[in-house]
mmCIF file with all atom_site columns, C-alpha atoms in Angstrom:
data_model
loop_
_atom_site.group_PDB
_atom_site.id
_atom_site.type_symbol
_atom_site.label_atom_id
_atom_site.label_alt_id
_atom_site.label_comp_id
_atom_site.label_asym_id
_atom_site.label_entity_id
_atom_site.label_seq_id
_atom_site.pdbx_PDB_ins_code
_atom_site.Cartn_x
_atom_site.Cartn_y
_atom_site.Cartn_z
_atom_site.occupancy
_atom_site.B_iso_or_equiv
_atom_site.pdbx_formal_charge
_atom_site.auth_seq_id
_atom_site.auth_comp_id
_atom_site.auth_asym_id
_atom_site.auth_atom_id
_atom_site.pdbx_PDB_model_num
ATOM 1   C CA . MET A 1 1   ? 74.364 113.736 88.094  1.00 62.00 ? 291 MET A CA 1
ATOM 2   C CA . LYS A 1 2   ? 75.870 115.307 91.152  1.00 64.00 ? 292 LYS A CA 1
ATOM 3   C CA . LEU A 1 3   ? 73.388 116.544 93.764  1.00 63.00 ? 293 LEU A CA 1
ATOM 4   C CA . GLU A 1 4   ? 73.955 120.136 94.904  1.00 62.00 ? 294 GLU A CA 1
ATOM 5   C CA . LYS A 1 5   ? 73.450 121.588 98.384  1.00 62.00 ? 295 LYS A CA 1
ATOM 6   C CA . VAL A 1 6   ? 70.302 123.505 98.606  1.00 58.00 ? 296 VAL A CA 1
ATOM 7   C CA . THR A 1 7   ? 70.911 127.251 99.306  1.00 55.00 ? 297 THR A CA 1
ATOM 8   C CA . ASP A 1 8   ? 68.824 130.249 100.088 1.00 52.00 ? 298 ASP A CA 1
ATOM 9   C CA . ARG A 1 9   ? 69.961 133.240 98.187  1.00 48.00 ? 299 ARG A CA 1
ATOM 10  C CA . GLY A 1 10  ? 73.480 131.896 98.014  1.00 43.00 ? 300 GLY A CA 1
ATOM 11  C CA . ARG A 1 11  ? 73.587 130.993 101.668 1.00 40.00 ? 301 ARG A CA 1
ATOM 12  C CA . ALA A 1 12  ? 73.270 127.596 103.143 1.00 42.00 ? 302 ALA A CA 1
ATOM 13  C CA . ALA A 1 13  ? 69.860 127.020 104.765 1.00 48.00 ? 303 ALA A CA 1
ATOM 14  C CA . THR A 1 14  ? 70.305 127.459 108.563 1.00 51.00 ? 304 THR A CA 1
ATOM 15  C CA . LYS A 1 15  ? 67.048 125.894 109.840 1.00 61.00 ? 305 LYS A CA 1
ATOM 16  C CA . ARG A 1 16  ? 67.681 122.215 110.170 1.00 69.00 ? 306 ARG A CA 1
ATOM 17  C CA . TRP A 1 17  ? 66.412 120.034 112.939 1.00 76.00 ? 307 TRP A CA 1
ATOM 18  C CA . TYR A 1 18  ? 67.502 116.790 111.352 1.00 83.00 ? 308 TYR A CA 1
ATOM 19  C CA . ASP A 1 19  ? 70.592 115.829 109.296 1.00 81.00 ? 309 ASP A CA 1
ATOM 20  C CA . ASP A 1 20  ? 68.341 113.841 107.028 1.00 86.00 ? 310 ASP A CA 1
ATOM 21  C CA . ALA A 1 21  ? 67.452 114.211 103.302 1.00 87.00 ? 311 ALA A CA 1
ATOM 22  C CA . CYS A 1 22  ? 64.092 112.323 103.719 1.00 92.00 ? 312 CYS A CA 1
ATOM 23  C CA . GLY A 1 23  ? 61.114 114.528 102.744 1.00 91.00 ? 313 GLY A CA 1
ATOM 24  C CA . THR A 1 24  ? 59.367 113.496 106.042 1.00 90.00 ? 314 THR A CA 1
ATOM 25  C CA . ALA A 1 25  ? 62.167 115.108 108.015 1.00 90.00 ? 315 ALA A CA 1
ATOM 26  C CA . LEU A 1 26  ? 61.926 118.278 105.960 1.00 89.00 ? 316 LEU A CA 1
ATOM 27  C CA . ALA A 1 27  ? 58.079 118.244 106.433 1.00 90.00 ? 317 ALA A CA 1
ATOM 28  C CA . MET A 1 28  ? 58.629 118.210 110.163 1.00 90.00 ? 318 MET A CA 1
ATOM 29  C CA . GLU A 1 29  ? 60.936 121.300 109.833 1.00 88.00 ? 319 GLU A CA 1
ATOM 30  C CA . LEU A 1 30  ? 58.335 123.013 107.705 1.00 89.00 ? 320 LEU A CA 1
ATOM 31  C CA . ILE A 1 31  ? 55.204 122.428 109.750 1.00 90.00 ? 321 ILE A CA 1
ATOM 32  C CA . GLY A 1 32  ? 56.377 120.398 112.823 1.00 89.00 ? 322 GLY A CA 1
ATOM 33  C CA . GLU A 1 33  ? 56.644 123.146 115.359 1.00 91.00 ? 323 GLU A CA 1
ATOM 34  C CA . ARG A 1 34  ? 53.725 123.350 117.878 1.00 93.00 ? 324 ARG A CA 1
ATOM 35  C CA . TRP A 1 35  ? 50.579 125.004 116.372 1.00 96.00 ? 325 TRP A CA 1
ATOM 36  C CA . ALA A 1 36  ? 52.102 125.167 112.839 1.00 96.00 ? 326 ALA A CA 1
ATOM 37  C CA . LEU A 1 37  ? 50.019 122.243 111.398 1.00 95.00 ? 327 LEU A CA 1
ATOM 38  C CA . LEU A 1 38  ? 46.807 123.539 113.058 1.00 96.00 ? 328 LEU A CA 1
ATOM 39  C CA . ILE A 1 39  ? 47.344 126.957 111.491 1.00 97.00 ? 329 ILE A CA 1
ATOM 40  C CA . VAL A 1 40  ? 47.587 125.350 108.103 1.00 97.00 ? 330 VAL A CA 1
ATOM 41  C CA . ARG A 1 41  ? 44.452 123.349 108.963 1.00 96.00 ? 331 ARG A CA 1
ATOM 42  C CA . GLU A 1 42  ? 42.610 126.688 109.705 1.00 95.00 ? 332 GLU A CA 1
ATOM 43  C CA . LEU A 1 43  ? 43.701 128.170 106.380 1.00 96.00 ? 333 LEU A CA 1
ATOM 44  C CA . ILE A 1 44  ? 42.567 125.145 104.238 1.00 95.00 ? 334 ILE A CA 1
ATOM 45  C CA . PHE A 1 45  ? 39.215 126.686 103.614 1.00 94.00 ? 335 PHE A CA 1
ATOM 46  C CA . GLY A 1 46  ? 40.335 130.237 102.833 1.00 92.00 ? 336 GLY A CA 1
ATOM 47  C CA . PRO A 1 47  ? 42.145 133.345 104.211 1.00 94.00 ? 337 PRO A CA 1
ATOM 48  C CA . ARG A 1 48  ? 41.942 134.280 107.726 1.00 95.00 ? 338 ARG A CA 1
ATOM 49  C CA . ARG A 1 49  ? 42.683 137.454 109.756 1.00 95.00 ? 339 ARG A CA 1
ATOM 50  C CA . PHE A 1 50  ? 45.135 137.221 112.699 1.00 96.00 ? 340 PHE A CA 1
ATOM 51  C CA . GLY A 1 51  ? 42.356 137.615 115.245 1.00 95.00 ? 341 GLY A CA 1
ATOM 52  C CA . GLU A 1 52  ? 40.313 134.876 113.553 1.00 95.00 ? 342 GLU A CA 1
ATOM 53  C CA . LEU A 1 53  ? 43.165 132.500 113.747 1.00 96.00 ? 343 LEU A CA 1
ATOM 54  C CA . LYS A 1 54  ? 43.860 133.243 117.331 1.00 96.00 ? 344 LYS A CA 1
ATOM 55  C CA . ALA A 1 55  ? 40.108 132.681 118.229 1.00 94.00 ? 345 ALA A CA 1
ATOM 56  C CA . ALA A 1 56  ? 40.004 129.381 116.411 1.00 93.00 ? 346 ALA A CA 1
ATOM 57  C CA . LEU A 1 57  ? 43.241 128.107 118.081 1.00 94.00 ? 347 LEU A CA 1
ATOM 58  C CA . SER A 1 58  ? 42.237 127.969 121.822 1.00 88.00 ? 348 SER A CA 1
ATOM 59  C CA . GLY A 1 59  ? 45.336 128.249 124.023 1.00 90.00 ? 349 GLY A CA 1
ATOM 60  C CA . ILE A 1 60  ? 47.813 129.865 121.388 1.00 95.00 ? 350 ILE A CA 1
ATOM 61  C CA . SER A 1 61  ? 49.340 133.233 122.563 1.00 96.00 ? 351 SER A CA 1
ATOM 62  C CA . ALA A 1 62  ? 49.625 136.194 120.173 1.00 97.00 ? 352 ALA A CA 1
ATOM 63  C CA . ASN A 1 63  ? 53.394 136.000 120.340 1.00 97.00 ? 353 ASN A CA 1
ATOM 64  C CA . VAL A 1 64  ? 53.569 132.384 119.420 1.00 97.00 ? 354 VAL A CA 1
ATOM 65  C CA . LEU A 1 65  ? 50.978 132.864 116.634 1.00 97.00 ? 355 LEU A CA 1
ATOM 66  C CA . THR A 1 66  ? 52.996 135.646 115.230 1.00 97.00 ? 356 THR A CA 1
ATOM 67  C CA . GLN A 1 67  ? 56.148 133.438 115.357 1.00 96.00 ? 357 GLN A CA 1
ATOM 68  C CA . ARG A 1 68  ? 54.499 130.521 113.635 1.00 96.00 ? 358 ARG A CA 1
ATOM 69  C CA . LEU A 1 69  ? 52.985 132.765 110.863 1.00 97.00 ? 359 LEU A CA 1
ATOM 70  C CA . GLU A 1 70  ? 56.434 134.243 110.179 1.00 96.00 ? 360 GLU A CA 1
ATOM 71  C CA . GLY A 1 71  ? 57.934 130.849 110.020 1.00 95.00 ? 361 GLY A CA 1
ATOM 72  C CA . LEU A 1 72  ? 55.322 129.455 107.701 1.00 96.00 ? 362 LEU A CA 1
ATOM 73  C CA . GLU A 1 73  ? 55.638 132.483 105.455 1.00 96.00 ? 363 GLU A CA 1
ATOM 74  C CA . SER A 1 74  ? 59.450 132.246 105.230 1.00 94.00 ? 364 SER A CA 1
ATOM 75  C CA . SER A 1 75  ? 58.901 128.464 104.318 1.00 93.00 ? 365 SER A CA 1
ATOM 76  C CA . HIS A 1 76  ? 56.551 129.579 101.486 1.00 95.00 ? 366 HIS A CA 1
ATOM 77  C CA . VAL A 1 77  ? 53.678 127.611 103.090 1.00 97.00 ? 367 VAL A CA 1
ATOM 78  C CA . LEU A 1 78  ? 51.617 130.754 103.483 1.00 97.00 ? 368 LEU A CA 1
ATOM 79  C CA . LYS A 1 79  ? 51.469 134.378 102.369 1.00 97.00 ? 369 LYS A CA 1
ATOM 80  C CA . ARG A 1 80  ? 50.103 137.636 103.631 1.00 95.00 ? 370 ARG A CA 1
ATOM 81  C CA . ARG A 1 81  ? 47.653 139.612 101.578 1.00 93.00 ? 371 ARG A CA 1
ATOM 82  C CA . ARG A 1 82  ? 45.768 142.947 102.161 1.00 91.00 ? 372 ARG A CA 1
ATOM 83  C CA . LEU A 1 83  ? 42.112 142.826 101.207 1.00 85.00 ? 373 LEU A CA 1
ATOM 84  C CA . ALA A 1 84  ? 40.901 145.575 98.906  1.00 83.00 ? 374 ALA A CA 1
ATOM 85  C CA . PRO A 1 85  ? 38.880 148.576 100.187 1.00 82.00 ? 375 PRO A CA 1
ATOM 86  C CA . PRO A 1 86  ? 36.586 149.015 101.949 1.00 83.00 ? 376 PRO A CA 1
ATOM 87  C CA . VAL A 1 87  ? 37.747 146.005 103.968 1.00 78.00 ? 377 VAL A CA 1
ATOM 88  C CA . ASN A 1 88  ? 41.389 146.946 103.758 1.00 82.00 ? 378 ASN A CA 1
ATOM 89  C CA . VAL A 1 89  ? 42.607 144.371 106.352 1.00 90.00 ? 379 VAL A CA 1
ATOM 90  C CA . GLN A 1 90  ? 45.503 141.997 106.234 1.00 94.00 ? 380 GLN A CA 1
ATOM 91  C CA . VAL A 1 91  ? 44.885 138.330 106.000 1.00 96.00 ? 381 VAL A CA 1
ATOM 92  C CA . TYR A 1 92  ? 46.857 135.075 105.820 1.00 97.00 ? 382 TYR A CA 1
ATOM 93  C CA . GLU A 1 93  ? 46.343 132.435 103.190 1.00 97.00 ? 383 GLU A CA 1
ATOM 94  C CA . LEU A 1 94  ? 48.091 129.377 101.964 1.00 97.00 ? 384 LEU A CA 1
ATOM 95  C CA . THR A 1 95  ? 50.075 129.418 98.880  1.00 97.00 ? 385 THR A CA 1
ATOM 96  C CA . GLU A 1 96  ? 49.245 127.047 95.991  1.00 97.00 ? 386 GLU A CA 1
ATOM 97  C CA . TRP A 1 97  ? 51.847 124.637 97.334  1.00 97.00 ? 387 TRP A CA 1
ATOM 98  C CA . GLY A 1 98  ? 50.664 125.149 100.949 1.00 96.00 ? 388 GLY A CA 1
ATOM 99  C CA . TYR A 1 99  ? 47.214 124.009 99.909  1.00 96.00 ? 389 TYR A CA 1
ATOM 100 C CA . GLU A 1 100 ? 48.602 120.664 98.889  1.00 96.00 ? 390 GLU A CA 1
ATOM 101 C CA . ALA A 1 101 ? 49.309 119.845 102.560 1.00 95.00 ? 391 ALA A CA 1
ATOM 102 C CA . GLU A 1 102 ? 45.567 119.159 102.947 1.00 95.00 ? 392 GLU A CA 1
ATOM 103 C CA . ALA A 1 103 ? 46.107 115.603 101.574 1.00 94.00 ? 393 ALA A CA 1
ATOM 104 C CA . ALA A 1 104 ? 48.713 114.933 104.287 1.00 94.00 ? 394 ALA A CA 1
ATOM 105 C CA . ILE A 1 105 ? 46.487 116.509 106.992 1.00 94.00 ? 395 ILE A CA 1
ATOM 106 C CA . LYS A 1 106 ? 43.509 114.251 106.010 1.00 93.00 ? 396 LYS A CA 1
ATOM 107 C CA . VAL A 1 107 ? 45.519 110.978 106.098 1.00 94.00 ? 397 VAL A CA 1
ATOM 108 C CA . LEU A 1 108 ? 47.332 112.035 109.396 1.00 94.00 ? 398 LEU A CA 1
ATOM 109 C CA . GLY A 1 109 ? 43.937 112.916 110.970 1.00 93.00 ? 399 GLY A CA 1
ATOM 110 C CA . ALA A 1 110 ? 42.349 109.654 110.053 1.00 93.00 ? 400 ALA A CA 1
ATOM 111 C CA . TRP A 1 111 ? 45.260 107.714 111.284 1.00 94.00 ? 401 TRP A CA 1
ATOM 112 C CA . ALA A 1 112 ? 45.506 109.572 114.613 1.00 94.00 ? 402 ALA A CA 1
ATOM 113 C CA . ALA A 1 113 ? 41.665 109.150 115.202 1.00 94.00 ? 403 ALA A CA 1
ATOM 114 C CA . ARG A 1 114 ? 42.388 105.449 115.544 1.00 95.00 ? 404 ARG A CA 1
ATOM 115 C CA . SER A 1 115 ? 44.576 106.006 118.583 1.00 95.00 ? 405 SER A CA 1
ATOM 116 C CA . PRO A 1 116 ? 43.071 104.745 121.842 1.00 93.00 ? 406 PRO A CA 1
ATOM 117 C CA . ASP A 1 117 ? 43.990 108.097 123.291 1.00 94.00 ? 407 ASP A CA 1
ATOM 118 C CA . HIS A 1 118 ? 41.821 110.060 120.730 1.00 92.00 ? 408 HIS A CA 1
ATOM 119 C CA . ASP A 1 119 ? 39.062 111.859 122.720 1.00 92.00 ? 409 ASP A CA 1
ATOM 120 C CA . PRO A 1 120 ? 36.350 113.047 120.247 1.00 86.00 ? 410 PRO A CA 1
ATOM 121 C CA . THR A 1 121 ? 34.596 115.049 122.959 1.00 87.00 ? 411 THR A CA 1
ATOM 122 C CA . LEU A 1 122 ? 37.377 117.695 123.197 1.00 88.00 ? 412 LEU A CA 1
ATOM 123 C CA . PRO A 1 123 ? 36.667 121.158 121.735 1.00 87.00 ? 413 PRO A CA 1
ATOM 124 C CA . LEU A 1 124 ? 37.222 121.671 118.024 1.00 91.00 ? 414 LEU A CA 1
ATOM 125 C CA . SER A 1 125 ? 37.015 124.717 115.712 1.00 94.00 ? 415 SER A CA 1
ATOM 126 C CA . PRO A 1 126 ? 34.748 124.973 112.750 1.00 96.00 ? 416 PRO A CA 1
ATOM 127 C CA . ALA A 1 127 ? 37.547 124.328 110.310 1.00 96.00 ? 417 ALA A CA 1
ATOM 128 C CA . SER A 1 128 ? 38.512 121.222 112.295 1.00 95.00 ? 418 SER A CA 1
ATOM 129 C CA . MET A 1 129 ? 34.905 119.995 111.956 1.00 97.00 ? 419 MET A CA 1
ATOM 130 C CA . MET A 1 130 ? 34.978 120.588 108.201 1.00 97.00 ? 420 MET A CA 1
ATOM 131 C CA . SER A 1 131 ? 38.365 119.063 107.857 1.00 96.00 ? 421 SER A CA 1
ATOM 132 C CA . SER A 1 132 ? 37.065 115.952 109.553 1.00 96.00 ? 422 SER A CA 1
ATOM 133 C CA . LEU A 1 133 ? 34.316 115.613 106.872 1.00 97.00 ? 423 LEU A CA 1
ATOM 134 C CA . ARG A 1 134 ? 36.868 115.723 104.148 1.00 95.00 ? 424 ARG A CA 1
ATOM 135 C CA . ALA A 1 135 ? 38.977 113.035 105.925 1.00 94.00 ? 425 ALA A CA 1
ATOM 136 C CA . MET A 1 136 ? 36.229 110.637 107.187 1.00 95.00 ? 426 MET A CA 1
ATOM 137 C CA . ILE A 1 137 ? 33.759 110.515 104.185 1.00 96.00 ? 427 ILE A CA 1
ATOM 138 C CA . ASP A 1 138 ? 32.879 107.051 103.153 1.00 96.00 ? 428 ASP A CA 1
ATOM 139 C CA . VAL A 1 139 ? 33.656 107.446 99.345  1.00 96.00 ? 429 VAL A CA 1
ATOM 140 C CA . LYS A 1 140 ? 31.864 104.228 98.265  1.00 96.00 ? 430 LYS A CA 1
ATOM 141 C CA . LYS A 1 141 ? 28.620 105.365 100.014 1.00 96.00 ? 431 LYS A CA 1
ATOM 142 C CA . ALA A 1 142 ? 29.097 108.856 98.655  1.00 97.00 ? 432 ALA A CA 1
ATOM 143 C CA . LEU A 1 143 ? 29.293 107.635 95.019  1.00 97.00 ? 433 LEU A CA 1
ATOM 144 C CA . ALA A 1 144 ? 25.809 106.023 95.400  1.00 95.00 ? 434 ALA A CA 1
ATOM 145 C CA . LEU A 1 145 ? 24.194 109.374 96.374  1.00 96.00 ? 435 LEU A CA 1
ATOM 146 C CA . PRO A 1 146 ? 23.052 112.122 94.012  1.00 95.00 ? 436 PRO A CA 1
ATOM 147 C CA . ALA A 1 147 ? 24.772 115.412 94.039  1.00 97.00 ? 437 ALA A CA 1
ATOM 148 C CA . MET A 1 148 ? 23.747 117.734 96.964  1.00 98.00 ? 438 MET A CA 1
ATOM 149 C CA . THR A 1 149 ? 24.835 120.954 98.581  1.00 98.00 ? 439 THR A CA 1
ATOM 150 C CA . ILE A 1 150 ? 24.907 121.102 102.423 1.00 98.00 ? 440 ILE A CA 1
ATOM 151 C CA . GLY A 1 151 ? 25.401 124.398 104.293 1.00 98.00 ? 441 GLY A CA 1
ATOM 152 C CA . PHE A 1 152 ? 26.827 124.971 107.838 1.00 98.00 ? 442 PHE A CA 1
ATOM 153 C CA . THR A 1 153 ? 26.849 127.934 110.094 1.00 98.00 ? 443 THR A CA 1
ATOM 154 C CA . PHE A 1 154 ? 28.884 127.942 113.276 1.00 97.00 ? 444 PHE A CA 1
ATOM 155 C CA . GLY A 1 155 ? 28.401 131.415 114.846 1.00 94.00 ? 445 GLY A CA 1
ATOM 156 C CA . ALA A 1 156 ? 30.143 133.865 112.537 1.00 93.00 ? 446 ALA A CA 1
ATOM 157 C CA . GLU A 1 157 ? 31.527 131.290 110.255 1.00 95.00 ? 447 GLU A CA 1
ATOM 158 C CA . SER A 1 158 ? 29.700 129.620 107.361 1.00 97.00 ? 448 SER A CA 1
ATOM 159 C CA . PHE A 1 159 ? 30.659 126.798 104.978 1.00 97.00 ? 449 PHE A CA 1
ATOM 160 C CA . ILE A 1 160 ? 29.234 125.137 101.871 1.00 97.00 ? 450 ILE A CA 1
ATOM 161 C CA . ALA A 1 161 ? 29.928 121.458 101.133 1.00 98.00 ? 451 ALA A CA 1
ATOM 162 C CA . ARG A 1 162 ? 29.136 120.209 97.605  1.00 97.00 ? 452 ARG A CA 1
ATOM 163 C CA . LEU A 1 163 ? 28.871 116.519 97.434  1.00 98.00 ? 453 LEU A CA 1
ATOM 164 C CA . ALA A 1 164 ? 29.265 115.125 93.781  1.00 97.00 ? 454 ALA A CA 1
ATOM 165 C CA . GLY A 1 165 ? 30.834 112.016 92.358  1.00 94.00 ? 455 GLY A CA 1
ATOM 166 C CA . GLY A 1 166 ? 32.142 110.784 95.794  1.00 93.00 ? 456 GLY A CA 1
ATOM 167 C CA . ASP A 1 167 ? 34.056 114.091 96.277  1.00 95.00 ? 457 ASP A CA 1
ATOM 168 C CA . LEU A 1 168 ? 33.310 116.657 98.913  1.00 97.00 ? 458 LEU A CA 1
ATOM 169 C CA . PRO A 1 169 ? 34.908 120.008 98.287  1.00 96.00 ? 459 PRO A CA 1
ATOM 170 C CA . ILE A 1 170 ? 34.135 122.569 101.165 1.00 96.00 ? 460 ILE A CA 1
ATOM 171 C CA . ALA A 1 171 ? 34.689 126.249 101.118 1.00 94.00 ? 461 ALA A CA 1
ATOM 172 C CA . ARG A 1 172 ? 33.859 129.168 103.453 1.00 94.00 ? 462 ARG A CA 1
ATOM 173 C CA . GLY A 1 173 ? 30.865 131.249 102.510 1.00 93.00 ? 463 GLY A CA 1
ATOM 174 C CA . GLU A 1 174 ? 27.070 130.991 102.059 1.00 92.00 ? 464 GLU A CA 1
ATOM 175 C CA . ALA A 1 175 ? 25.009 129.692 99.010  1.00 92.00 ? 465 ALA A CA 1
ATOM 176 C CA . ALA A 1 176 ? 21.702 128.067 98.353  1.00 95.00 ? 466 ALA A CA 1
ATOM 177 C CA . SER A 1 177 ? 21.690 124.448 99.926  1.00 97.00 ? 467 SER A CA 1
ATOM 178 C CA . ASP A 1 178 ? 19.656 121.373 99.970  1.00 98.00 ? 468 ASP A CA 1
ATOM 179 C CA . ALA A 1 179 ? 20.002 121.305 103.755 1.00 98.00 ? 469 ALA A CA 1
ATOM 180 C CA . HIS A 1 180 ? 21.488 123.673 106.328 1.00 98.00 ? 470 HIS A CA 1
ATOM 181 C CA . PHE A 1 181 ? 22.717 123.256 109.877 1.00 98.00 ? 471 PHE A CA 1
ATOM 182 C CA . ALA A 1 182 ? 23.132 126.140 112.220 1.00 98.00 ? 472 ALA A CA 1
ATOM 183 C CA . THR A 1 183 ? 24.865 125.038 115.413 1.00 98.00 ? 473 THR A CA 1
ATOM 184 C CA . THR A 1 184 ? 28.288 124.801 117.021 1.00 97.00 ? 474 THR A CA 1
ATOM 185 C CA . ALA A 1 185 ? 31.243 122.795 115.656 1.00 97.00 ? 475 ALA A CA 1
ATOM 186 C CA . ARG A 1 186 ? 31.269 120.633 118.847 1.00 95.00 ? 476 ARG A CA 1
ATOM 187 C CA . LEU A 1 187 ? 27.437 119.855 118.499 1.00 96.00 ? 477 LEU A CA 1
ATOM 188 C CA . MET A 1 188 ? 27.767 119.218 114.764 1.00 97.00 ? 478 MET A CA 1
ATOM 189 C CA . ALA A 1 189 ? 30.359 116.578 115.578 1.00 96.00 ? 479 ALA A CA 1
ATOM 190 C CA . ASN A 1 190 ? 27.693 114.986 117.944 1.00 96.00 ? 480 ASN A CA 1
ATOM 191 C CA . ILE A 1 191 ? 25.223 114.927 115.105 1.00 97.00 ? 481 ILE A CA 1
ATOM 192 C CA . VAL A 1 192 ? 27.588 113.604 112.514 1.00 97.00 ? 482 VAL A CA 1
ATOM 193 C CA . TYR A 1 193 ? 29.671 111.184 114.539 1.00 96.00 ? 483 TYR A CA 1
ATOM 194 C CA . GLY A 1 194 ? 27.602 110.526 117.514 1.00 95.00 ? 484 GLY A CA 1
ATOM 195 C CA . LYS A 1 195 ? 24.431 110.209 115.268 1.00 97.00 ? 485 LYS A CA 1
ATOM 196 C CA . TRP A 1 196 ? 22.378 112.573 117.541 1.00 97.00 ? 486 TRP A CA 1
ATOM 197 C CA . PRO A 1 197 ? 19.069 112.738 115.752 1.00 97.00 ? 487 PRO A CA 1
ATOM 198 C CA . ILE A 1 198 ? 18.324 116.020 114.033 1.00 97.00 ? 488 ILE A CA 1
ATOM 199 C CA . GLU A 1 199 ? 14.904 116.364 115.698 1.00 97.00 ? 489 GLU A CA 1
ATOM 200 C CA . GLU A 1 200 ? 16.417 115.731 119.270 1.00 97.00 ? 490 GLU A CA 1
ATOM 201 C CA . ALA A 1 201 ? 18.971 118.471 118.628 1.00 98.00 ? 491 ALA A CA 1
ATOM 202 C CA . GLU A 1 202 ? 16.260 120.824 117.368 1.00 98.00 ? 492 GLU A CA 1
ATOM 203 C CA . ALA A 1 203 ? 14.049 120.025 120.412 1.00 98.00 ? 493 ALA A CA 1
ATOM 204 C CA . GLU A 1 204 ? 16.925 120.864 122.838 1.00 97.00 ? 494 GLU A CA 1
ATOM 205 C CA . GLY A 1 205 ? 17.520 124.142 121.012 1.00 97.00 ? 495 GLY A CA 1
ATOM 206 C CA . ALA A 1 206 ? 20.980 123.085 120.003 1.00 97.00 ? 496 ALA A CA 1
ATOM 207 C CA . LEU A 1 207 ? 20.328 123.144 116.185 1.00 98.00 ? 497 LEU A CA 1
ATOM 208 C CA . ILE A 1 208 ? 18.466 125.183 113.677 1.00 98.00 ? 498 ILE A CA 1
ATOM 209 C CA . PHE A 1 209 ? 17.870 123.072 110.719 1.00 98.00 ? 499 PHE A CA 1
ATOM 210 C CA . THR A 1 210 ? 16.332 123.964 107.257 1.00 98.00 ? 500 THR A CA 1
ATOM 211 C CA . GLY A 1 211 ? 15.947 122.058 104.158 1.00 98.00 ? 501 GLY A CA 1
ATOM 212 C CA . ASP A 1 212 ? 15.598 118.350 103.028 1.00 98.00 ? 502 ASP A CA 1
ATOM 213 C CA . ARG A 1 213 ? 15.814 116.088 106.010 1.00 97.00 ? 503 ARG A CA 1
ATOM 214 C CA . ALA A 1 214 ? 16.181 112.955 104.030 1.00 97.00 ? 504 ALA A CA 1
ATOM 215 C CA . LYS A 1 215 ? 19.119 114.402 102.151 1.00 97.00 ? 505 LYS A CA 1
ATOM 216 C CA . ALA A 1 216 ? 20.591 115.522 105.431 1.00 98.00 ? 506 ALA A CA 1
ATOM 217 C CA . ARG A 1 217 ? 20.297 112.070 107.021 1.00 98.00 ? 507 ARG A CA 1
ATOM 218 C CA . ALA A 1 218 ? 21.859 110.438 103.916 1.00 97.00 ? 508 ALA A CA 1
ATOM 219 C CA . PHE A 1 219 ? 24.728 112.917 104.207 1.00 98.00 ? 509 PHE A CA 1
ATOM 220 C CA . ILE A 1 220 ? 25.300 112.235 107.873 1.00 98.00 ? 510 ILE A CA 1
ATOM 221 C CA . ASP A 1 221 ? 25.389 108.546 107.162 1.00 98.00 ? 511 ASP A CA 1
ATOM 222 C CA . LEU A 1 222 ? 28.499 108.978 105.077 1.00 98.00 ? 512 LEU A CA 1
ATOM 223 C CA . PHE A 1 223 ? 30.712 109.598 108.161 1.00 97.00 ? 513 PHE A CA 1
ATOM 224 C CA . ALA A 1 224 ? 31.965 107.504 110.973 1.00 95.00 ? 514 ALA A CA 1
ATOM 225 C CA . LEU A 1 225 ? 35.022 107.538 113.248 1.00 94.00 ? 515 LEU A CA 1
ATOM 226 C CA . PRO A 1 226 ? 37.343 104.674 112.420 1.00 93.00 ? 516 PRO A CA 1
ATOM 227 C CA . PRO A 1 227 ? 37.766 101.720 114.794 1.00 93.00 ? 517 PRO A CA 1
ATOM 228 C CA . LYS A 1 228 ? 40.457 102.055 117.288 1.00 94.00 ? 518 LYS A CA 1
ATOM 229 C CA . ALA A 1 229 ? 43.706 100.402 116.647 1.00 95.00 ? 519 ALA A CA 1
ATOM 230 C CA . LYS A 1 230 ? 44.663 97.164  118.568 1.00 89.00 ? 520 LYS A CA 1
ATOM 231 C CA . VAL A 1 231 ? 47.593 97.841  120.765 1.00 83.00 ? 521 VAL A CA 1
ATOM 232 C CA . GLU A 1 232 ? 49.548 95.398  122.860 1.00 76.00 ? 522 GLU A CA 1
#
């Protein structure tokens, strides 16, 4: 079988950074530009408006965000959609294929967290916090726990995590939960990875907690940052 050159509507594709047929090279062309992968990360948990994306990605300009969204749309990673009235606003969301990038993001994030240069005290967005839970969960420990639902509220954003059978699907939104944390993404990272006791966070006014404390502690115990890689 003869391999054919890929074309776009009859024209040879023009965007090529590497003269390389490897899928990794193509992945870099699709989501390797600055901010592109982080935009995908922000959309993993559902559609976002332009302003919401800009607010979540500290440091990105409106012009660059527009360029990256256009590029990701032309690459079929995301699409635009207008919400029905009375909302009637445009949002960006991942395509079905775009959502598949989460697996790569999880592995890449867990790998990079082992770098001696990784600084877990830097700012992070709510979606980044939730993405870290998906990447850092100890599946063996999770399999030993009963199903539970954990809610998170970070300012205007809410998420629901449903632990069952070692899996932890997370979605934007609100629902009844066994335990609920209302704080900031940064402080939630301190609670989850720094093991800051719930009661101390409450006493300092950094957290509003409701629900089953035993389940919340068992949930927190499922997560830890990986050991740093040994470098020479």
